[in-house]
Coordinates of C-alpha atoms in Angstrom, one line a residue:
Chain O
M1 CA 137.4 86.6 97.4
S2 CA 135.2 89.6 96.8
E3 CA 134.7 88.7 93.2
D4 CA 133.3 85.3 94.3
R5 CA 131.0 86.9 96.7
L6 CA 129.9 89.4 94.1
D7 CA 129.2 86.5 91.7
R8 CA 127.0 84.8 94.2
L9 CA 125.2 88.0 95.1
E10 CA 124.6 88.8 91.5
A11 CA 123.0 85.4 91.0
R12 CA 120.6 86.1 93.9
V13 CA 119.7 89.5 92.4
Q14 CA 119.1 87.9 89.0
A15 CA 116.7 85.4 90.6
L16 CA 114.8 88.2 92.3
E17 CA 114.6 90.1 89.0
D18 CA 113.4 87.0 87.1
E19 CA 110.6 86.4 89.7
L20 CA 109.5 90.0 89.7
A21 CA 109.5 90.3 86.0
I22 CA 107.1 87.3 85.7
V23 CA 104.9 88.6 88.5
R24 CA 104.8 91.9 86.6
L25 CA 104.0 90.2 83.3
V26 CA 101.0 88.3 84.8
A27 CA 99.9 91.5 86.5
A28 CA 99.8 93.2 83.1
Y29 CA 97.4 90.7 81.5
G30 CA 94.2 91.8 83.1
P31 CA 94.6 95.6 82.6
L32 CA 95.7 95.1 79.0
V33 CA 93.0 92.6 78.0
D34 CA 90.3 94.7 79.6
A35 CA 91.7 97.8 77.9
G36 CA 91.4 95.9 74.6
D37 CA 95.0 96.6 73.8
A38 CA 95.5 93.7 71.4
D39 CA 99.2 94.3 70.5
A40 CA 100.3 94.7 74.1
V41 CA 98.4 91.6 75.2
A42 CA 99.9 89.6 72.3
A43 CA 103.4 90.8 73.2
L44 CA 103.2 89.0 76.5
W45 CA 103.3 85.7 74.5
A46 CA 106.2 84.1 72.6
E47 CA 105.8 84.2 68.9
D48 CA 104.5 80.6 68.9
G49 CA 103.1 80.7 72.4
T50 CA 99.8 79.0 73.1
Y51 CA 96.7 79.9 75.2
D52 CA 94.2 77.2 75.8
V53 CA 91.0 78.5 77.5
E54 CA 87.7 76.7 77.4
G55 CA 86.3 76.9 74.0
W56 CA 89.3 78.7 72.5
Q57 CA 92.6 77.3 71.3
M58 CA 95.3 79.9 70.4
A59 CA 98.6 78.7 69.0
S60 CA 100.5 81.9 68.3
R61 CA 100.9 85.6 69.2
D62 CA 98.7 86.4 66.2
D63 CA 95.9 84.1 67.6
V64 CA 96.0 85.9 70.9
R65 CA 95.8 89.3 69.2
A66 CA 92.8 88.0 67.2
M67 CA 91.1 86.9 70.4
V68 CA 91.4 90.4 71.9
E69 CA 90.1 91.9 68.6
S70 CA 87.2 89.4 68.3
D71 CA 83.6 90.5 68.5
G72 CA 83.2 88.3 71.5
H73 CA 85.9 90.0 73.5
Q74 CA 85.1 93.5 72.2
G75 CA 81.5 93.0 73.3
L76 CA 82.7 92.1 76.8
I77 CA 84.8 95.2 77.2
A78 CA 82.3 97.5 75.6
G79 CA 79.8 96.4 78.2
G80 CA 82.4 96.6 81.0
C81 CA 84.4 93.7 82.5
S82 CA 87.4 92.9 84.7
H83 CA 89.6 89.9 84.1
F84 CA 90.7 90.0 87.6
L85 CA 93.8 87.9 88.2
G86 CA 95.2 87.2 91.7
P87 CA 98.9 87.5 92.6
A88 CA 101.0 85.0 90.7
H89 CA 103.0 82.3 92.4
V90 CA 106.2 81.9 90.4
T91 CA 108.8 79.2 90.2
V92 CA 111.9 79.9 88.0
R93 CA 114.2 77.2 86.8
G94 CA 117.0 78.6 84.6
D95 CA 115.4 79.9 81.4
E96 CA 112.0 78.4 82.1
A97 CA 109.4 79.3 84.7
V98 CA 105.9 78.3 85.9
A99 CA 103.4 80.7 87.3
V100 CA 100.0 80.0 88.7
C101 CA 97.1 82.2 89.9
E102 CA 93.4 82.2 90.3
S103 CA 91.1 84.6 88.6
I104 CA 87.6 85.9 88.4
L105 CA 85.7 87.4 85.6
V106 CA 83.5 90.3 86.7
R107 CA 80.9 91.7 84.2
H108 CA 79.0 94.9 84.1
R109 CA 75.4 94.4 82.8
E110 CA 72.2 96.3 83.3
G111 CA 73.8 98.7 85.7
G112 CA 75.2 96.1 88.0
F113 CA 78.3 93.9 88.4
S114 CA 78.5 90.2 89.0
V115 CA 81.1 87.4 89.0
R116 CA 80.6 85.3 85.9
R117 CA 83.5 82.8 86.4
A118 CA 86.3 81.8 88.7
G119 CA 89.3 80.2 87.0
A120 CA 92.6 78.4 87.5
N121 CA 95.5 79.8 85.4
H122 CA 98.7 78.0 84.7
F123 CA 101.6 79.7 82.8
H124 CA 104.7 78.1 81.4
L125 CA 107.2 80.8 80.5
G126 CA 110.5 81.1 78.7
R127 CA 113.3 83.6 78.8
E128 CA 113.9 85.3 75.5
A129 CA 116.6 87.8 74.5
D130 CA 114.6 90.8 75.8
G131 CA 112.7 89.2 78.6
W132 CA 110.2 86.6 79.7
R133 CA 107.3 85.5 77.5
I134 CA 104.4 83.1 77.9
K135 CA 105.1 79.8 76.1
D136 CA 101.8 78.1 77.1
R137 CA 98.9 79.2 79.2
R138 CA 96.0 77.1 80.2
T139 CA 92.9 78.3 82.0
R140 CA 90.0 76.3 83.3
A141 CA 86.9 77.2 85.2
L142 CA 86.9 76.3 88.9
D143 CA 83.7 74.4 88.6
G144 CA 84.8 71.3 90.5
S145 CA 86.7 69.8 87.5
V146 CA 89.8 67.7 88.3
E147 CA 91.6 69.4 85.5
A148 CA 91.3 72.8 87.0
R149 CA 92.5 71.5 90.4
D150 CA 95.5 69.8 88.8
L151 CA 96.4 73.1 87.1
L152 CA 96.5 74.8 90.5
S153 CA 98.4 72.1 92.3
K154 CA 101.0 71.6 89.6
G155 CA 101.4 75.3 89.1
A156 CA 102.0 76.0 92.8
K157 CA 104.7 73.3 92.7
G158 CA 106.4 74.7 89.7
E159 CA 105.4 71.8 87.5
V160 CA 104.7 72.1 83.8
W161 CA 101.3 70.9 82.7
Chain X
M1 CA 135.9 98.9 102.0
S2 CA 134.4 96.7 99.3
E3 CA 133.7 94.0 101.8
D4 CA 131.7 96.4 103.9
R5 CA 129.7 97.6 100.9
L6 CA 129.1 93.9 100.0
D7 CA 127.9 93.2 103.5
R8 CA 125.4 96.0 103.3
L9 CA 124.2 95.1 99.9
E10 CA 123.9 91.5 100.9
A11 CA 121.6 92.5 103.8
R12 CA 119.4 94.4 101.3
V13 CA 119.2 91.4 99.0
Q14 CA 118.3 89.2 102.0
A15 CA 115.5 91.6 102.9
L16 CA 114.1 91.4 99.4
E17 CA 114.3 87.6 99.4
D18 CA 112.5 87.4 102.7
E19 CA 109.7 89.7 101.5
L20 CA 109.2 87.8 98.2
A21 CA 109.4 84.5 99.9
I22 CA 106.4 85.5 102.1
V23 CA 104.5 87.0 99.3
R24 CA 105.0 83.7 97.4
L25 CA 103.9 81.6 100.4
V26 CA 100.7 83.6 100.7
A27 CA 100.1 83.4 97.0
A28 CA 100.4 79.6 97.2
Y29 CA 97.6 79.2 99.7
G30 CA 94.6 79.8 97.5
P31 CA 95.7 77.5 94.6
L32 CA 96.8 74.7 96.9
V33 CA 93.7 74.8 99.1
D34 CA 91.4 74.9 96.1
A35 CA 93.3 72.0 94.5
G36 CA 92.7 70.1 97.8
D37 CA 96.4 69.4 98.1
A38 CA 96.3 68.8 101.9
D39 CA 100.0 68.0 102.4
A40 CA 101.2 71.1 100.5
V41 CA 98.7 73.4 102.3
A42 CA 99.8 71.9 105.7
A43 CA 103.5 72.5 104.7
L44 CA 102.9 76.3 104.6
W45 CA 102.4 76.2 108.4
A46 CA 105.0 75.6 111.2
E47 CA 104.6 72.2 112.9
D48 CA 102.7 73.8 115.7
G49 CA 101.3 76.7 113.7
T50 CA 97.7 77.8 114.3
Y51 CA 94.8 78.8 112.0
D52 CA 91.8 80.5 113.6
V53 CA 89.0 81.0 111.1
E54 CA 85.4 81.5 112.2
G55 CA 84.1 78.2 113.4
W56 CA 87.4 76.4 113.1
Q57 CA 90.4 76.4 115.4
M58 CA 93.4 74.6 114.1
A59 CA 96.5 74.2 116.4
S60 CA 99.0 72.3 114.3
R61 CA 100.1 71.4 110.7
D62 CA 98.1 68.1 111.2
D63 CA 94.9 70.1 112.0
V64 CA 95.4 72.2 108.8
R65 CA 95.8 69.0 106.8
A66 CA 92.6 67.6 108.4
M67 CA 90.7 70.8 107.5
V68 CA 91.6 70.4 103.8
E69 CA 90.7 66.7 103.9
S70 CA 87.4 67.3 105.8
D71 CA 84.0 66.6 104.2
G72 CA 83.2 70.3 104.4
H73 CA 86.2 71.4 102.4
Q74 CA 86.1 68.5 100.0
G75 CA 82.5 69.3 99.3
L76 CA 83.4 72.9 98.5
I77 CA 86.1 72.1 96.0
A78 CA 84.1 69.3 94.4
G79 CA 81.4 71.8 93.6
G80 CA 84.0 74.4 92.6
C81 CA 85.4 77.3 94.5
S82 CA 88.1 79.9 94.7
H83 CA 89.7 81.1 97.9
F84 CA 90.9 84.2 96.2
L85 CA 93.5 86.0 98.2
G86 CA 94.7 89.5 97.3
P87 CA 98.4 90.5 97.2
A88 CA 100.0 90.3 100.6
H89 CA 101.4 93.3 102.4
V90 CA 104.5 92.0 104.3
T91 CA 106.6 93.5 107.1
V92 CA 109.7 91.5 108.1
R93 CA 111.4 92.0 111.4
G94 CA 114.4 89.7 111.7
D95 CA 113.2 86.1 112.0
E96 CA 109.5 87.1 112.3
A97 CA 107.1 88.7 109.9
V98 CA 103.5 89.8 109.6
A99 CA 101.5 89.7 106.4
V100 CA 98.0 90.9 105.7
C101 CA 95.6 90.6 102.8
E102 CA 91.9 90.6 102.0
S103 CA 90.2 87.6 100.4
I104 CA 87.0 86.6 98.8
L105 CA 85.4 83.1 98.6
V106 CA 83.8 82.5 95.3
R107 CA 81.6 79.4 94.9
H108 CA 80.2 77.6 91.9
R109 CA 76.7 76.4 92.4
E110 CA 73.9 75.5 90.0
G111 CA 75.9 76.6 87.0
G112 CA 76.8 80.0 88.3
F113 CA 79.4 81.7 90.5
S114 CA 78.9 84.0 93.4
V115 CA 80.8 85.7 96.2
R116 CA 80.0 84.0 99.4
R117 CA 82.3 85.9 101.8
A118 CA 84.9 88.6 102.0
G119 CA 87.6 88.2 104.7
A120 CA 90.5 89.9 106.5
N121 CA 93.6 87.6 106.8
H122 CA 96.4 88.2 109.3
F123 CA 99.5 86.1 109.2
H124 CA 102.3 85.9 111.8
L125 CA 105.2 84.1 110.3
G126 CA 108.6 82.7 111.5
R127 CA 111.8 81.9 109.7
E128 CA 112.7 78.2 110.0
A129 CA 115.9 76.5 108.9
D130 CA 114.5 75.9 105.4
G131 CA 112.3 78.9 104.9
W132 CA 109.3 80.9 106.2
R133 CA 106.3 79.2 107.8
I134 CA 103.0 80.4 109.2
K135 CA 103.0 80.5 113.0
D136 CA 99.5 82.0 113.4
R137 CA 96.8 82.9 110.9
R138 CA 93.6 84.6 111.8
T139 CA 90.8 85.1 109.3
R140 CA 87.5 87.0 110.0
A141 CA 84.6 87.9 107.7
L142 CA 84.4 91.6 106.6
D143 CA 80.9 91.9 107.9
G144 CA 81.5 95.1 109.8
S145 CA 83.0 93.5 112.9
V146 CA 85.6 95.5 114.8
E147 CA 87.8 92.4 115.0
A148 CA 88.1 92.0 111.2
R149 CA 89.0 95.7 110.9
D150 CA 91.6 95.4 113.6
L151 CA 93.2 92.5 111.8
L152 CA 93.6 94.7 108.7
S153 CA 94.9 97.7 110.4
K154 CA 97.4 95.8 112.6
G155 CA 98.5 93.6 109.8
A156 CA 99.2 96.6 107.5
K157 CA 101.4 98.1 110.2
G158 CA 103.3 94.9 110.8
E159 CA 101.8 94.4 114.2
V160 CA 101.1 91.0 115.7
W161 CA 97.6 90.2 116.7
Chain C
M1 CA 136.8 96.8 88.8
S2 CA 134.9 95.4 91.8
E3 CA 133.7 98.9 92.8
D4 CA 132.2 99.3 89.4
R5 CA 130.5 95.9 89.6
L6 CA 129.2 96.8 93.0
D7 CA 127.9 100.1 91.7
R8 CA 126.0 98.3 89.0
L9 CA 124.6 95.7 91.3
E10 CA 123.6 98.2 93.8
A11 CA 121.6 100.0 91.1
R12 CA 119.8 96.8 90.3
V13 CA 119.0 96.2 94.0
Q14 CA 117.7 99.7 94.3
A15 CA 115.4 99.1 91.3
L16 CA 114.0 96.0 93.0
E17 CA 113.5 97.9 96.3
D18 CA 111.6 100.7 94.5
E19 CA 109.3 98.3 92.7
L20 CA 108.5 96.2 95.8
A21 CA 108.0 99.4 97.9
I22 CA 105.3 100.6 95.5
V23 CA 103.7 97.1 95.2
R24 CA 103.6 97.1 99.0
L25 CA 102.1 100.6 99.2
V26 CA 99.3 99.7 96.8
A27 CA 98.7 96.4 98.7
A28 CA 98.2 98.5 101.9
Y29 CA 95.4 100.6 100.6
G30 CA 92.6 98.1 100.7
P31 CA 93.3 96.8 104.2
L32 CA 93.8 100.3 105.6
V33 CA 90.7 101.9 104.0
D34 CA 88.5 98.9 105.0
A35 CA 89.9 99.2 108.5
G36 CA 88.9 102.8 108.5
D37 CA 92.4 103.9 109.5
A38 CA 92.2 107.4 108.1
D39 CA 95.7 108.6 109.2
A40 CA 97.4 105.6 107.7
V41 CA 95.4 105.8 104.4
A42 CA 96.2 109.5 104.2
A43 CA 99.9 108.8 104.8
L44 CA 100.1 106.9 101.5
W45 CA 99.6 110.1 99.6
A46 CA 101.9 113.1 99.2
E47 CA 100.9 116.2 101.2
D48 CA 99.3 117.7 98.0
G49 CA 98.5 114.4 96.4
T50 CA 95.2 113.9 94.6
Y51 CA 92.6 111.2 94.4
D52 CA 90.0 111.4 91.7
V53 CA 87.3 108.8 92.0
E54 CA 83.8 109.1 90.5
G55 CA 81.9 111.6 92.4
W56 CA 84.8 112.6 94.6
Q57 CA 87.7 114.9 94.0
M58 CA 90.4 115.0 96.7
A59 CA 93.3 117.4 96.4
S60 CA 95.4 116.7 99.5
R61 CA 96.3 114.3 102.2
D62 CA 93.7 116.0 104.4
D63 CA 91.0 115.4 101.8
V64 CA 91.9 111.7 101.7
R65 CA 91.7 111.6 105.5
A66 CA 88.3 113.3 105.3
M67 CA 87.0 110.8 102.8
V68 CA 87.9 107.9 105.1
E69 CA 86.2 109.7 108.0
S70 CA 83.1 110.6 106.0
D71 CA 79.7 109.2 106.9
G72 CA 79.6 107.6 103.5
H73 CA 82.8 105.6 104.0
Q74 CA 82.1 104.9 107.7
G75 CA 78.7 103.5 106.7
L76 CA 80.3 101.2 104.2
I77 CA 82.8 99.7 106.6
A78 CA 80.3 99.5 109.5
G79 CA 78.2 97.3 107.2
G80 CA 81.2 95.4 106.0
C81 CA 83.1 95.8 102.8
S82 CA 86.3 95.0 100.9
H83 CA 88.1 97.4 98.6
F84 CA 89.8 94.4 97.0
L85 CA 92.7 95.6 94.8
G86 CA 94.6 93.2 92.5
P87 CA 98.4 93.0 92.3
A88 CA 99.9 96.3 91.1
H89 CA 101.9 96.5 87.8
V90 CA 104.7 99.0 88.5
T91 CA 106.9 101.0 86.2
V92 CA 109.6 103.1 87.9
R93 CA 111.4 105.9 86.1
G94 CA 113.9 107.6 88.4
D95 CA 112.0 109.4 91.1
E96 CA 108.6 108.9 89.5
A97 CA 106.6 105.8 89.0
V98 CA 103.3 104.6 87.6
A99 CA 101.2 101.7 89.0
V100 CA 98.0 100.2 87.7
C101 CA 95.7 97.6 89.0
E102 CA 92.0 96.5 88.8
S103 CA 89.8 96.4 91.8
I104 CA 86.4 95.2 93.0
L105 CA 84.3 96.5 95.8
V106 CA 82.5 93.8 97.7
R107 CA 79.8 94.8 100.2
H108 CA 78.1 92.9 103.0
R109 CA 74.4 93.5 103.2
E110 CA 71.5 91.6 104.7
G111 CA 73.8 88.7 105.6
G112 CA 75.2 88.3 102.1
F113 CA 78.1 89.5 100.0
S114 CA 78.1 90.9 96.5
V115 CA 80.3 92.7 94.0
R116 CA 79.1 96.3 93.7
R117 CA 81.7 97.6 91.3
A118 CA 84.8 96.7 89.3
G119 CA 87.3 99.5 88.8
A120 CA 90.5 100.6 87.0
N121 CA 93.1 102.3 89.2
H122 CA 96.0 104.4 87.9
F123 CA 98.6 105.7 90.4
H124 CA 101.3 108.3 89.6
L125 CA 103.8 108.2 92.4
G126 CA 106.8 110.2 93.5
R127 CA 109.9 109.4 95.6
E128 CA 110.0 111.5 98.8
A129 CA 112.8 111.7 101.4
D130 CA 111.4 108.8 103.4
G131 CA 109.8 106.8 100.6
W132 CA 107.2 106.6 97.8
R133 CA 103.9 108.5 98.0
I134 CA 100.9 108.8 95.7
K135 CA 100.9 112.0 93.7
D136 CA 97.8 111.3 91.7
R137 CA 95.4 108.5 91.7
R138 CA 92.5 108.1 89.4
T139 CA 89.8 105.4 89.6
R140 CA 87.0 104.7 87.2
A141 CA 84.3 102.0 87.0
L142 CA 84.9 99.3 84.4
D143 CA 81.5 99.9 82.9
G144 CA 82.6 100.0 79.3
S145 CA 83.8 103.6 79.4
V146 CA 86.7 104.5 77.2
E147 CA 88.3 106.5 80.1
A148 CA 88.5 103.4 82.3
R149 CA 90.1 101.4 79.5
D150 CA 92.6 104.2 78.8
L151 CA 93.6 104.2 82.5
L152 CA 94.4 100.5 82.3
S153 CA 96.3 100.7 79.0
K154 CA 98.4 103.7 79.9
G155 CA 99.0 102.4 83.4
A156 CA 100.3 99.1 82.2
K157 CA 102.7 100.9 79.8
G158 CA 104.0 103.2 82.6
E159 CA 102.4 106.3 81.1
V160 CA 101.0 109.1 83.2
W161 CA 97.4 110.0 82.7

């Protein structure tokens, strides 16, 4: 009987580990991208993971690395910025998971700081041999668009975009 | 002896599950309210749960749903906004819990984004048959008022308002 | 065999408890410092813990308490402010841990709210008899400085400053 109880308890511990691993992964994105650590940011994605953010379509880990190394992003961090992501809400289903959070982009310019954007972030993740990776991320500005609102609602219900 | 150890370990796992469930519940509020998903927001509250936010007194799940469906809130999200809540600090005591977090409201207007408010959020939660629900939430602007500061201090100590 | 399995499972539960305890500790800082609760803020630090933030060098729990009680900080919270910290990314290694998060400082002035600063926060923590405490915290403005970016990158990799 104890072995059965252990099996059930182990499954509950595994569920907690999965959820925290994904919360941790999402919590790493902002610090790493604002540090300009291109390899570490890219490693959050699956090899063929995608990142669809307004005006930018990335279709691989290499594309994500190139985004961090781009003049546009390097200019942002040289001036000072924070890709400030809120706490992720995570839904795990076996080897797949969905996470959602809101975010703001704060920029430093001319000695002051200001909010340049608020966004909706939807992550579809997959379990790989050595941990969770982002399969698809979609980010939209919270400017009233139905698409951004759908990302939030679906994400909080654990639905894939 | 193993059964005793299993009992103790199971209680520790239950405590982790409770804390994460409440962290997840609070992390769902912003995405759901900015999506305008009235039913899903309302479902975070107990049937007779309350939400006391400056200028608005809600005394039931129906009242919360009506707030999301109101012209005021619908106007906010049609223009674009983020009810951006920080990570919740949670204290669980049996079937009751207290959570606290700060929040900012970011609005999109005339093509730009700005912070319109910073707030203190105190949640008193209860365990129901199918999970945790908000019994009472109180939110106050961080404008220097003693009341807002009390919410933060009491919340971080796990004290009910 | 069951005792072995229990041992391994207990170690996994302990790891989850450690991570959540540190996430919770970091989540308490903003609410407590904005409440002006000097004793509770100080208690987050080890007796000889340090806090190095631009223009301020604290080298003990007493120094942290004095910062909260200072005219500068009391003026901030009397006017209204939010030291809004994002979700902490935590790496635990035995009895030591590293946490990192970004933060913004929002101030209330003349009836409005605005972002006054975005920052990088690196925490080095230690396990004490009754829980985790901050040994060293370093905070730098995200104004493009290499130092702030190093804090973020090292923190997200679990490296001590």
